[in-house]
Coordinates of C-alpha atoms in Angstrom, one line a residue:
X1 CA 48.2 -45.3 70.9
X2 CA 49.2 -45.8 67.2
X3 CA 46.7 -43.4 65.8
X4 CA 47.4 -41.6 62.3
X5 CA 48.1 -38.3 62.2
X6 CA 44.2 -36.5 61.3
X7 CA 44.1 -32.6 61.1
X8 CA 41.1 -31.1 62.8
X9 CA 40.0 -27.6 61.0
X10 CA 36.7 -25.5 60.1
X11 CA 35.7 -28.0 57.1
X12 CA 35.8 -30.6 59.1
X13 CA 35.1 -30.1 62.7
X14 CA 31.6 -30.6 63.0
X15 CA 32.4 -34.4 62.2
X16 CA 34.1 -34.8 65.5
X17 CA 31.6 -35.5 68.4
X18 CA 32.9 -33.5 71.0
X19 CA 33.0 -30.4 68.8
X20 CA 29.5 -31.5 67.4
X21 CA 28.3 -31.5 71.1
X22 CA 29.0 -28.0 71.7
X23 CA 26.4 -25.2 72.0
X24 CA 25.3 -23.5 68.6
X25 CA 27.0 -20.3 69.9
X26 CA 30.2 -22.0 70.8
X27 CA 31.2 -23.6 67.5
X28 CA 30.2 -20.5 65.7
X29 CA 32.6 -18.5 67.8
X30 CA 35.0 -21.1 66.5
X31 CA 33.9 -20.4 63.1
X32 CA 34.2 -16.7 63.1
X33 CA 37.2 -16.0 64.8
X34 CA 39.0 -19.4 62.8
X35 CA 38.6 -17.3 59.7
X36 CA 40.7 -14.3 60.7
X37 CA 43.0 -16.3 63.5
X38 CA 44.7 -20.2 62.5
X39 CA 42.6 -23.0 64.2
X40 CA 43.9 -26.4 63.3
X41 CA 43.7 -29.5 66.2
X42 CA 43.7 -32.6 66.0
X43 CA 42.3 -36.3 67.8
X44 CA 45.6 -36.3 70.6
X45 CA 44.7 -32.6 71.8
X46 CA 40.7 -33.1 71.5
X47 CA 40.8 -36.8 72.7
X48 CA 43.6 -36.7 75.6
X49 CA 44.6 -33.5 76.4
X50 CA 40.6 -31.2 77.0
X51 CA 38.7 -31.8 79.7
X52 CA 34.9 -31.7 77.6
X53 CA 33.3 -31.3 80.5
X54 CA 34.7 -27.9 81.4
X55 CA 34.7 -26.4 78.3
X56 CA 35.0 -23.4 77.2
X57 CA 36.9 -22.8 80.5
X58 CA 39.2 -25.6 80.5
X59 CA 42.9 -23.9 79.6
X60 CA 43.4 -26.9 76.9
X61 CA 40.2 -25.9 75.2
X62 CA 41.2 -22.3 75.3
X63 CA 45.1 -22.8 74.4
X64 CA 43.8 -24.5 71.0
X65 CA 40.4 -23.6 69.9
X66 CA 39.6 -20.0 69.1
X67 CA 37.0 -17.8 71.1
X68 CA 35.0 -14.8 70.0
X69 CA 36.6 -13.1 73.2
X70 CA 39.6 -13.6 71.1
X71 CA 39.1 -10.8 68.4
X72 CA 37.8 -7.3 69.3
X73 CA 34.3 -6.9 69.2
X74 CA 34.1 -4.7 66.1
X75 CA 36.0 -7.6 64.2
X76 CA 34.4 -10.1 65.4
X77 CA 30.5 -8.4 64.0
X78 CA 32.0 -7.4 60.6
X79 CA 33.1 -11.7 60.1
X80 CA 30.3 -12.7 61.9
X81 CA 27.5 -11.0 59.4
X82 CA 29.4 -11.7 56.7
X83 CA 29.6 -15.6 57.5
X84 CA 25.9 -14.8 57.8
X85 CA 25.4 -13.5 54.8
X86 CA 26.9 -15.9 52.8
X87 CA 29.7 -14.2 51.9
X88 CA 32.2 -15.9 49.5
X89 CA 35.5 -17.2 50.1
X90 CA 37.5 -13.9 48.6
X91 CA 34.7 -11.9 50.2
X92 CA 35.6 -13.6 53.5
X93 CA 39.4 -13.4 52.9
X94 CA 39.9 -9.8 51.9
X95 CA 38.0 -9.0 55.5
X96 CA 40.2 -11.2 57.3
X97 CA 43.2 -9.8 55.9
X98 CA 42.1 -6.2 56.3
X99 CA 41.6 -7.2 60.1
X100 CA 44.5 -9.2 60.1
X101 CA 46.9 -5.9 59.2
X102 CA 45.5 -4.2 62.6
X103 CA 46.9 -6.7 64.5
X104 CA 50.5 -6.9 64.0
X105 CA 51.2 -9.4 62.0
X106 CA 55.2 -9.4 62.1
X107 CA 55.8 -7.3 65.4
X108 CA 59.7 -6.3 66.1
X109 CA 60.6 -5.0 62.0
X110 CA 61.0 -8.7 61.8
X111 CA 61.1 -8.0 57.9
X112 CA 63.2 -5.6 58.5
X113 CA 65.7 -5.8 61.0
X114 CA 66.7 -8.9 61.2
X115 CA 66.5 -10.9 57.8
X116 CA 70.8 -11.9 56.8
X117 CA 72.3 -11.1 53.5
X118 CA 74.5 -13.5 51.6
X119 CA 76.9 -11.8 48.7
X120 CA 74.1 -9.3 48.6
X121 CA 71.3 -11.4 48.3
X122 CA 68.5 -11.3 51.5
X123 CA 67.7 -14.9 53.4
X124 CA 64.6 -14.5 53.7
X125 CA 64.2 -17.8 55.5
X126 CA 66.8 -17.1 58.1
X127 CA 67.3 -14.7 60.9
X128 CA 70.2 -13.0 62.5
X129 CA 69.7 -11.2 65.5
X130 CA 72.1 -12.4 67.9
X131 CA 75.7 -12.6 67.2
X132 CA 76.0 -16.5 68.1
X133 CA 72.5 -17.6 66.7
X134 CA 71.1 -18.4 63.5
X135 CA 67.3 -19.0 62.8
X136 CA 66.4 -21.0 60.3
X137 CA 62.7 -21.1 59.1
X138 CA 62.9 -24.6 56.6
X139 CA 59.5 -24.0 53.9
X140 CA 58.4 -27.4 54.6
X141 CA 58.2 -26.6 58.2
X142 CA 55.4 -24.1 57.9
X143 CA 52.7 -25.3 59.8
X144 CA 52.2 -27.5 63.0
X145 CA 50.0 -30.1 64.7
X146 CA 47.6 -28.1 66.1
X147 CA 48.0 -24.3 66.3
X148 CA 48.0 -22.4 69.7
X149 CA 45.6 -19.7 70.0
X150 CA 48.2 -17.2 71.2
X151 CA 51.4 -17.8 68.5
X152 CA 52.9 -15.1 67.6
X153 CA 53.9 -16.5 64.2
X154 CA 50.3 -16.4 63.3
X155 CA 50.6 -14.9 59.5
X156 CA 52.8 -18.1 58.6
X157 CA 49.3 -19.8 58.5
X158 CA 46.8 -17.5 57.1
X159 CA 47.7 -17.1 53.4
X160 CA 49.5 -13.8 54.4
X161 CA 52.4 -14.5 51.7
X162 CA 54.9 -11.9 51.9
X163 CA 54.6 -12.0 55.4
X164 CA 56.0 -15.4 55.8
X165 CA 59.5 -16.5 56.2
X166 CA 60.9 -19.6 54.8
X167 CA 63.9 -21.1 52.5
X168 CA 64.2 -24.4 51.0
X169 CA 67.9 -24.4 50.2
X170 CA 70.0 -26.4 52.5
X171 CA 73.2 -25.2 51.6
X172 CA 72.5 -21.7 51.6
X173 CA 72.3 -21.8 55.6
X174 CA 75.9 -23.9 55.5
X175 CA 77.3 -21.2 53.4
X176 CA 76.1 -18.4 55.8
X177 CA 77.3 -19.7 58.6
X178 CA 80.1 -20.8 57.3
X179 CA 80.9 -17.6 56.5
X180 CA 79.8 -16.3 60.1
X181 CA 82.7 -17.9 62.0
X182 CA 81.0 -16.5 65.2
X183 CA 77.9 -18.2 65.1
X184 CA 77.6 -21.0 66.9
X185 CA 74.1 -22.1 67.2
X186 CA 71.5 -23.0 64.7
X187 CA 67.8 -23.0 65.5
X188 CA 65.5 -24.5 63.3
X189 CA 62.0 -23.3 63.8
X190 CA 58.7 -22.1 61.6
X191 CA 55.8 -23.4 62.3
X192 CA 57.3 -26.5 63.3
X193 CA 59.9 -28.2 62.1
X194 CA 59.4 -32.0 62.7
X195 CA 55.9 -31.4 61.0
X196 CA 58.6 -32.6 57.9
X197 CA 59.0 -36.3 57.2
X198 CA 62.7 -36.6 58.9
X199 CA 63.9 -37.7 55.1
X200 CA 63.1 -33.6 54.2
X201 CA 64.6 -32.8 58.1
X202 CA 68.3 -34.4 57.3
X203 CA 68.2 -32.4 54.0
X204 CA 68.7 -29.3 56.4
X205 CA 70.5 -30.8 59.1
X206 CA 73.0 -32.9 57.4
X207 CA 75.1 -30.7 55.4
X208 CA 75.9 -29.0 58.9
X209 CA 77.4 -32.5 59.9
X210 CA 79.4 -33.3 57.2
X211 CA 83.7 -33.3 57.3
X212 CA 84.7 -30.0 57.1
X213 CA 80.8 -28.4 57.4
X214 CA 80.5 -25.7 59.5
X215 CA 82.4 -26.3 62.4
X216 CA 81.6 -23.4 64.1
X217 CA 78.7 -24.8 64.6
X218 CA 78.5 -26.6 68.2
X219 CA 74.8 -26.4 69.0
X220 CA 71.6 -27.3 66.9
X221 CA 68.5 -26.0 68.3
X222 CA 64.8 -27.5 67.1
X223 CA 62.1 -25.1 68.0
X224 CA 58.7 -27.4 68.4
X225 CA 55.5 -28.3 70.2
X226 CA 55.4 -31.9 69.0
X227 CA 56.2 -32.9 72.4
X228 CA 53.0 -31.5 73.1
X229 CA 50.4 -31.7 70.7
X230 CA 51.7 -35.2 68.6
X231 CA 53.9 -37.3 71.0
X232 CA 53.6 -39.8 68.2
X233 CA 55.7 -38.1 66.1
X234 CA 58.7 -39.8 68.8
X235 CA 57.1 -43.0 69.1
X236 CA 54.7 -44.6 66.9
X237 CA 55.1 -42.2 63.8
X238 CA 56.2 -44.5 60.4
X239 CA 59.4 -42.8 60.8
X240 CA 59.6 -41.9 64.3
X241 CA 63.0 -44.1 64.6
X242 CA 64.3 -42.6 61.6
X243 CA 63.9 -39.1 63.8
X244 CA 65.7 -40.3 66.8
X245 CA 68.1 -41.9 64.8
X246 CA 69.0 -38.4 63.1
X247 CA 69.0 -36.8 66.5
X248 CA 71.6 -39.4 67.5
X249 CA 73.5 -38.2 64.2
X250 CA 73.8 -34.8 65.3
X251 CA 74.8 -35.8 69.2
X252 CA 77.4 -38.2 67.6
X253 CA 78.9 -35.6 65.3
X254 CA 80.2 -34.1 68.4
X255 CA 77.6 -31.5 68.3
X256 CA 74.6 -30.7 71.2
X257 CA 71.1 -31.2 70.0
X258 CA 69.0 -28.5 71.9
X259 CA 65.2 -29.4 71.5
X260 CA 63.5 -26.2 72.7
X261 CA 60.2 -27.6 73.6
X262 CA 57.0 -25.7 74.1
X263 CA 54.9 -26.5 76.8
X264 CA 52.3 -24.2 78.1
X265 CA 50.2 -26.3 80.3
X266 CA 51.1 -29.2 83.0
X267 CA 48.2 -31.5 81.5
X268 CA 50.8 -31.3 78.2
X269 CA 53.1 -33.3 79.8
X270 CA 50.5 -35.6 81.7
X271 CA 50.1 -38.7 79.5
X272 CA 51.8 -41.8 79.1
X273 CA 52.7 -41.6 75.6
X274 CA 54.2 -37.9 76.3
X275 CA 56.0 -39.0 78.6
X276 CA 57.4 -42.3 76.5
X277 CA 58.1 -40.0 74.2
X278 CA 60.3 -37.7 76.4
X279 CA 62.7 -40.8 77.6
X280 CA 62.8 -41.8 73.4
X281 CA 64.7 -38.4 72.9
X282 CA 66.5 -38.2 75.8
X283 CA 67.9 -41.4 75.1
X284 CA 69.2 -39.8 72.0
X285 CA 71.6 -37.5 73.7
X286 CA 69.1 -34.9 73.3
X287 CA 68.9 -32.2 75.7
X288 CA 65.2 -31.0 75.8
X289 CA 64.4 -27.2 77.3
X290 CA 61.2 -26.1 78.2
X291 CA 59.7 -22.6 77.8
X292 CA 56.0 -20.6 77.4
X293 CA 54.5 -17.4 77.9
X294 CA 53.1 -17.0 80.7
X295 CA 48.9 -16.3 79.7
X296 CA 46.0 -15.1 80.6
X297 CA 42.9 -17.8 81.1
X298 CA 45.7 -21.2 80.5
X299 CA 48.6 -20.5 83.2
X300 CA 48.6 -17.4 84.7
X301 CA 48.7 -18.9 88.2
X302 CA 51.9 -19.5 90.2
X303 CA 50.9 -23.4 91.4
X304 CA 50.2 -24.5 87.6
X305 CA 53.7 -22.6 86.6
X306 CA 55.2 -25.0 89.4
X307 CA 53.1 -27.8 89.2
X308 CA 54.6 -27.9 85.2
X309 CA 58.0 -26.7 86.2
X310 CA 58.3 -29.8 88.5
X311 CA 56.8 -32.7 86.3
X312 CA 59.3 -31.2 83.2
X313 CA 62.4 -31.7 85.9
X314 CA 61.1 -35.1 87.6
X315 CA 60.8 -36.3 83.4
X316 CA 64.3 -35.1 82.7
X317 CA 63.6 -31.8 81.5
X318 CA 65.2 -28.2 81.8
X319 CA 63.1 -25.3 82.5
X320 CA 64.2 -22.6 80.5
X321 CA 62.6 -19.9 79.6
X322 CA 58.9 -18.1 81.1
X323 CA 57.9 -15.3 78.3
X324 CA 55.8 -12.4 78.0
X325 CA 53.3 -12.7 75.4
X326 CA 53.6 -10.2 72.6
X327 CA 52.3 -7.1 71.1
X328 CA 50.6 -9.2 68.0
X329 CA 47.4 -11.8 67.3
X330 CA 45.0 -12.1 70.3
X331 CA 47.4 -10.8 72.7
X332 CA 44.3 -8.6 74.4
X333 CA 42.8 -12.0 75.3
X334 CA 46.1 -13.5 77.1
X335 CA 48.7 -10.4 77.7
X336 CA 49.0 -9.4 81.5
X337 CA 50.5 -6.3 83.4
X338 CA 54.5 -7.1 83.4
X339 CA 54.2 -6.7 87.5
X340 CA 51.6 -9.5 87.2
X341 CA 54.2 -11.4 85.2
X342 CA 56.6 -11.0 88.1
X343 CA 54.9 -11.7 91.0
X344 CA 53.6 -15.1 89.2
X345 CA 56.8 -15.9 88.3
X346 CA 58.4 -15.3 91.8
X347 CA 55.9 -16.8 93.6
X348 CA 56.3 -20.0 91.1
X349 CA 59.8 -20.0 91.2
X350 CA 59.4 -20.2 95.4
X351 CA 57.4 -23.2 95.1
X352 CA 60.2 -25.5 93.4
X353 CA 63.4 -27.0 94.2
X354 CA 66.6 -25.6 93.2
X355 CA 66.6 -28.1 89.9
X356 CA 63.9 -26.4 88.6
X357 CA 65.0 -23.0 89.3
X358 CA 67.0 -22.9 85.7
X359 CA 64.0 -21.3 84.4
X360 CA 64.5 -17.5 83.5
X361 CA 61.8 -14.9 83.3
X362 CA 59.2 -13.3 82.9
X363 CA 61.5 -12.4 79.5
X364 CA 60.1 -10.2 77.0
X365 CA 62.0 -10.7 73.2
X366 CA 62.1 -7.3 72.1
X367 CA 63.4 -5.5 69.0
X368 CA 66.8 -4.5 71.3
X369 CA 67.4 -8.3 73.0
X370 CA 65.8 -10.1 75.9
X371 CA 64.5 -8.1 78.5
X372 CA 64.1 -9.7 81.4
X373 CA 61.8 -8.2 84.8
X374 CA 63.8 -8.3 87.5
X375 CA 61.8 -7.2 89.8
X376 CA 60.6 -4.0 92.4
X377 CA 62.6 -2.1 94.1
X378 CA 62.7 1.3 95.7
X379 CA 66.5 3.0 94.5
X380 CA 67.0 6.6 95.9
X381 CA 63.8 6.9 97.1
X382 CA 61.6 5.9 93.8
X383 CA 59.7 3.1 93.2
X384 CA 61.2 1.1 90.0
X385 CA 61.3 -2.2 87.8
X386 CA 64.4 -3.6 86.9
X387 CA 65.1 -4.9 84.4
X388 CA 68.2 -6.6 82.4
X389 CA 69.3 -7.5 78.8
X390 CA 69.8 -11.7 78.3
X391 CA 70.6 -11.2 75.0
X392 CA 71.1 -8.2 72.9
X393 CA 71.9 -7.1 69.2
X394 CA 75.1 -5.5 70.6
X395 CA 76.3 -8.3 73.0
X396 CA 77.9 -5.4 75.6
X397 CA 74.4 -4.8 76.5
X398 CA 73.7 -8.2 78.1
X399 CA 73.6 -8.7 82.0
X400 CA 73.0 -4.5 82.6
X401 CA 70.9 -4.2 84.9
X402 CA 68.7 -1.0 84.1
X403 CA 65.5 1.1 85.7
X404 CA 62.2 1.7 84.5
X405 CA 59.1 3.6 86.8
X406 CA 57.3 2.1 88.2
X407 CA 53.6 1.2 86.7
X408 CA 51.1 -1.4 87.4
X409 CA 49.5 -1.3 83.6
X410 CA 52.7 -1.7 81.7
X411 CA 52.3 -4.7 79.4
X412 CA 55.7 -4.5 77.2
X413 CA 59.2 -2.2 76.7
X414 CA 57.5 0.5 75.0
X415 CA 55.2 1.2 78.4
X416 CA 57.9 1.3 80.5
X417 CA 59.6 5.1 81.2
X418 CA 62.6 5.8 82.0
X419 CA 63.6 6.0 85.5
X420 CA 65.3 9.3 87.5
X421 CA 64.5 11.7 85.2
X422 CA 65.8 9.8 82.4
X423 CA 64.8 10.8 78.4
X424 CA 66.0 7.0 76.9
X425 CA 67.1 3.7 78.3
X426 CA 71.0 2.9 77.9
X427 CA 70.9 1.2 75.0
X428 CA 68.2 3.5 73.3
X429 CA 70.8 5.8 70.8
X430 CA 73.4 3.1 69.9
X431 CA 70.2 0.5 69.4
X432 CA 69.0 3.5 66.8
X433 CA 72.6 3.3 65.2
X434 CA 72.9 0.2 64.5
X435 CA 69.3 -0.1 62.8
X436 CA 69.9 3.2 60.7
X437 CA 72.9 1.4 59.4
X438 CA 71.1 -1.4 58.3
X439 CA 68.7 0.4 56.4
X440 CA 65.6 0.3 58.5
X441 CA 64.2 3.7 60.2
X442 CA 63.7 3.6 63.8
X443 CA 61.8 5.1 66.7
X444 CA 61.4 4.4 70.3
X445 CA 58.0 2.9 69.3
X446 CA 59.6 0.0 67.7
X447 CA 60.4 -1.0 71.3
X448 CA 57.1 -2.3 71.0
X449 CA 58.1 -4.7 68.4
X450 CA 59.0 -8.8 69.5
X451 CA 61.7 -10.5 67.7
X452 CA 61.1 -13.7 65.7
X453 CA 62.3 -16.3 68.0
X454 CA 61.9 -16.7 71.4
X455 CA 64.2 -19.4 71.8

């Protein structure tokens, strides 16, 4: 399967046969909501991973091609007459972006609350939430594959400038975690970072490995979908053994190479070439985690959670993480009742063997840590959700279990009450503090607001 790499987009998706095969109204759904939302595929997903002849219900079809369902129905008329009326490019651009502000485009103060400062100066191409953990969004990086309907980091692709993160100098992230002796974990992320050529990739990585760099440092984390979307990237890529080789690098410097892959469907990891590719960084040393959000219309059923679970353990995978999608983008179309969350997780989670059961969730990355759903209980005669911190900006918060009432519609933090008569959650006034001190204002609305990273 040594096929080049070919982007699919809206100038040149009617060329493909399949799309060209759809119904009129289909591909101008497509067209619509593509100009306000990020559509890019390309010959891997449309060739080997949709089923054509269930589309538009077939979860692959729905996870990568966007759906008029997909916008609210007022936005979707306003770009739909205008594409009808000819409008131009600005025309069409200025609408998008005045509907891409209602829709969250950096949820959780990412600008805001979590962006490092080095001898004064703001990184805007890092992050630094978590004590131990370092983001790093590399500019190259800023794009992927194909682009999932539901991401979260949506404005990095739509010409949104100032909303974007990214940094092109290398040894600014050794200096800053250099001078950061408790951070021990770097994750590179965007977009995707092995869209780079891996000559661009050791730029970033290699400074971290050299005598003497960082050697706080013990994990490095790569955020990507590759796995996914362009297996060749592992296998048949021109420098595909150039890539392993530098993740070999890393695992020989001592180091653990985390790749925090994203897979959202069991068909994802169905293919021969997938799968080759899975052994190919293994055999690197390469420890690869799994993790998605759990969604609406693509895997919102406990057997497909299972069904993936089990095929990402039996290929040498760890199931890591199950997320709740977030308050940004489409997240109408996809988002379900954190309840729902639950019970699919739980009854997933009952379906697989202990070696799968590594897998933590449903987890929601919120602007005070990970929050993850417990479960129902009844505690002195009321009906709650528990919930606990995985992570947290103030590392005494994590593994406290706390209490939210019950409800069946709540859909993220900011839903969820306070249980027993409470006014605030635990962490509520010192969370406040610690913002304030930073510089950014803060309300118990912004417990609406997702972090950057889920990983």
């Amino acid at each position: 399967m040594e096929e080049p790499y070919d982007a699919i987009n809206l100038h040149n998706m009617e060329h493909v046969p399949q799309i060209a095969a759809l119904p009129a109204d289909l591909r101008a759904q497509i067209r619509v909501v593509g100009n306000v939302l990020p559509f890019k595929s390309n010959r891997y997903v449309i060739d080997h991973l949709i089923n054509w002849d269930n589309v538009p219900d077939d979860p692959m079809f729905r996870l990568t091609f966007p759906l008029g369902e997909m916008l609210e129905p007022a936005n979707y008329r306003r770009m739909e007459a205008m594409l009808d009326a000819g409008a131009t490019d600005e025309e069409l651009k200025h609408a998008a972006d005045e509907i891409r502000w209602t829709l969250n485009p950096h949820p959780a103060g990412q600008m805001d609350h979590n962006v490092p400062a080095l001898d004064g100066r703001p990184l805007n191409g890092m992050q630094h939430k978590y004590r131990e953990t370092v983001l790093f969004f590399p500019s190259q990086g800023q794009t992927c594959h194909a682009y999932c309907t539901f991401c979260f980091r949506w404005p990095q692709f739509v010409g949104l400038e100032d909303q974007k993160f990214a940094m092109r100098e290398a040894t600014l992230l050794r200096d800053y975690v250099e001078a950061h002796p408790d951070v021990s974990d770097i994750l590179f992320t965007g977009g995707d970072p092995l869209i780079m050529k891996t000559r661009v990739l050791r730029r970033y990585i290699e400074p971290l490995l050299e005598p003497g760099g960082a050697p706080n440092v013990s994990t490095i984390r790569i955020g990507s979908k590759a796995l996914a979307y362009w297996p060749q990237r592992f296998v048949s890529d021109d420098d595909a053994e150039d890539l392993l080789a530098l993740f070999k690098e890393v695992v020989d410097s001592g180091r653990q190479l985390s790749f925090m892959a994203h897979f959202s469907h069991p068909v994802e990891l169905e293919t021969s070439i997938v799968q080759e590719a899975i052994r190919n960084v293994r055999a690197t040393g390469a420890q690869i985690r799994t993790q998605t959000p759990v969604l609406r219309h693509i895997n919102d059923d406990a057997p497909t959670l299972a069904r993936m679970w089990r095929l990402q353990t039996q290929l040498g995978c760890i199931p890591y993480y199950l997320f709740v999608e977030r308050d940004t983008g489409a997240r109408h179309y996809f988002e379900l009742p954190l309840v729902e969350c639950w019970n699919i997780f739980r009854e997933a989670y009952s379906l697989v063997g202990g070696n799968s059961r590594t897998v933590r969730g449903p987890s929601m990355s919120a602007t005070p840590g990970k929050v993850q759903v417990l479960g129902v209980s009844e505690v002195a005669g009321e009906k709650v959700i528990v919930l606990r911190m995985l992570q947290g900006r103030n590392p005494d918060w994590v593994g406290r279990p706390f209490f939210a009432k019950y409800s069946e519609t709540a859909r993220w933090l900011d839903d969820l009450e306070p249980a027993f008569g409470e006014e605030k959650f635990f962490f509520e006034d010192e969370l406040a503090e610690m913002l304030s001190e930073q510089g950014s204002p803060w309300s118990r609305d912004d417990l609406a607001l997702p972090m950057v990273s889920p990983n």
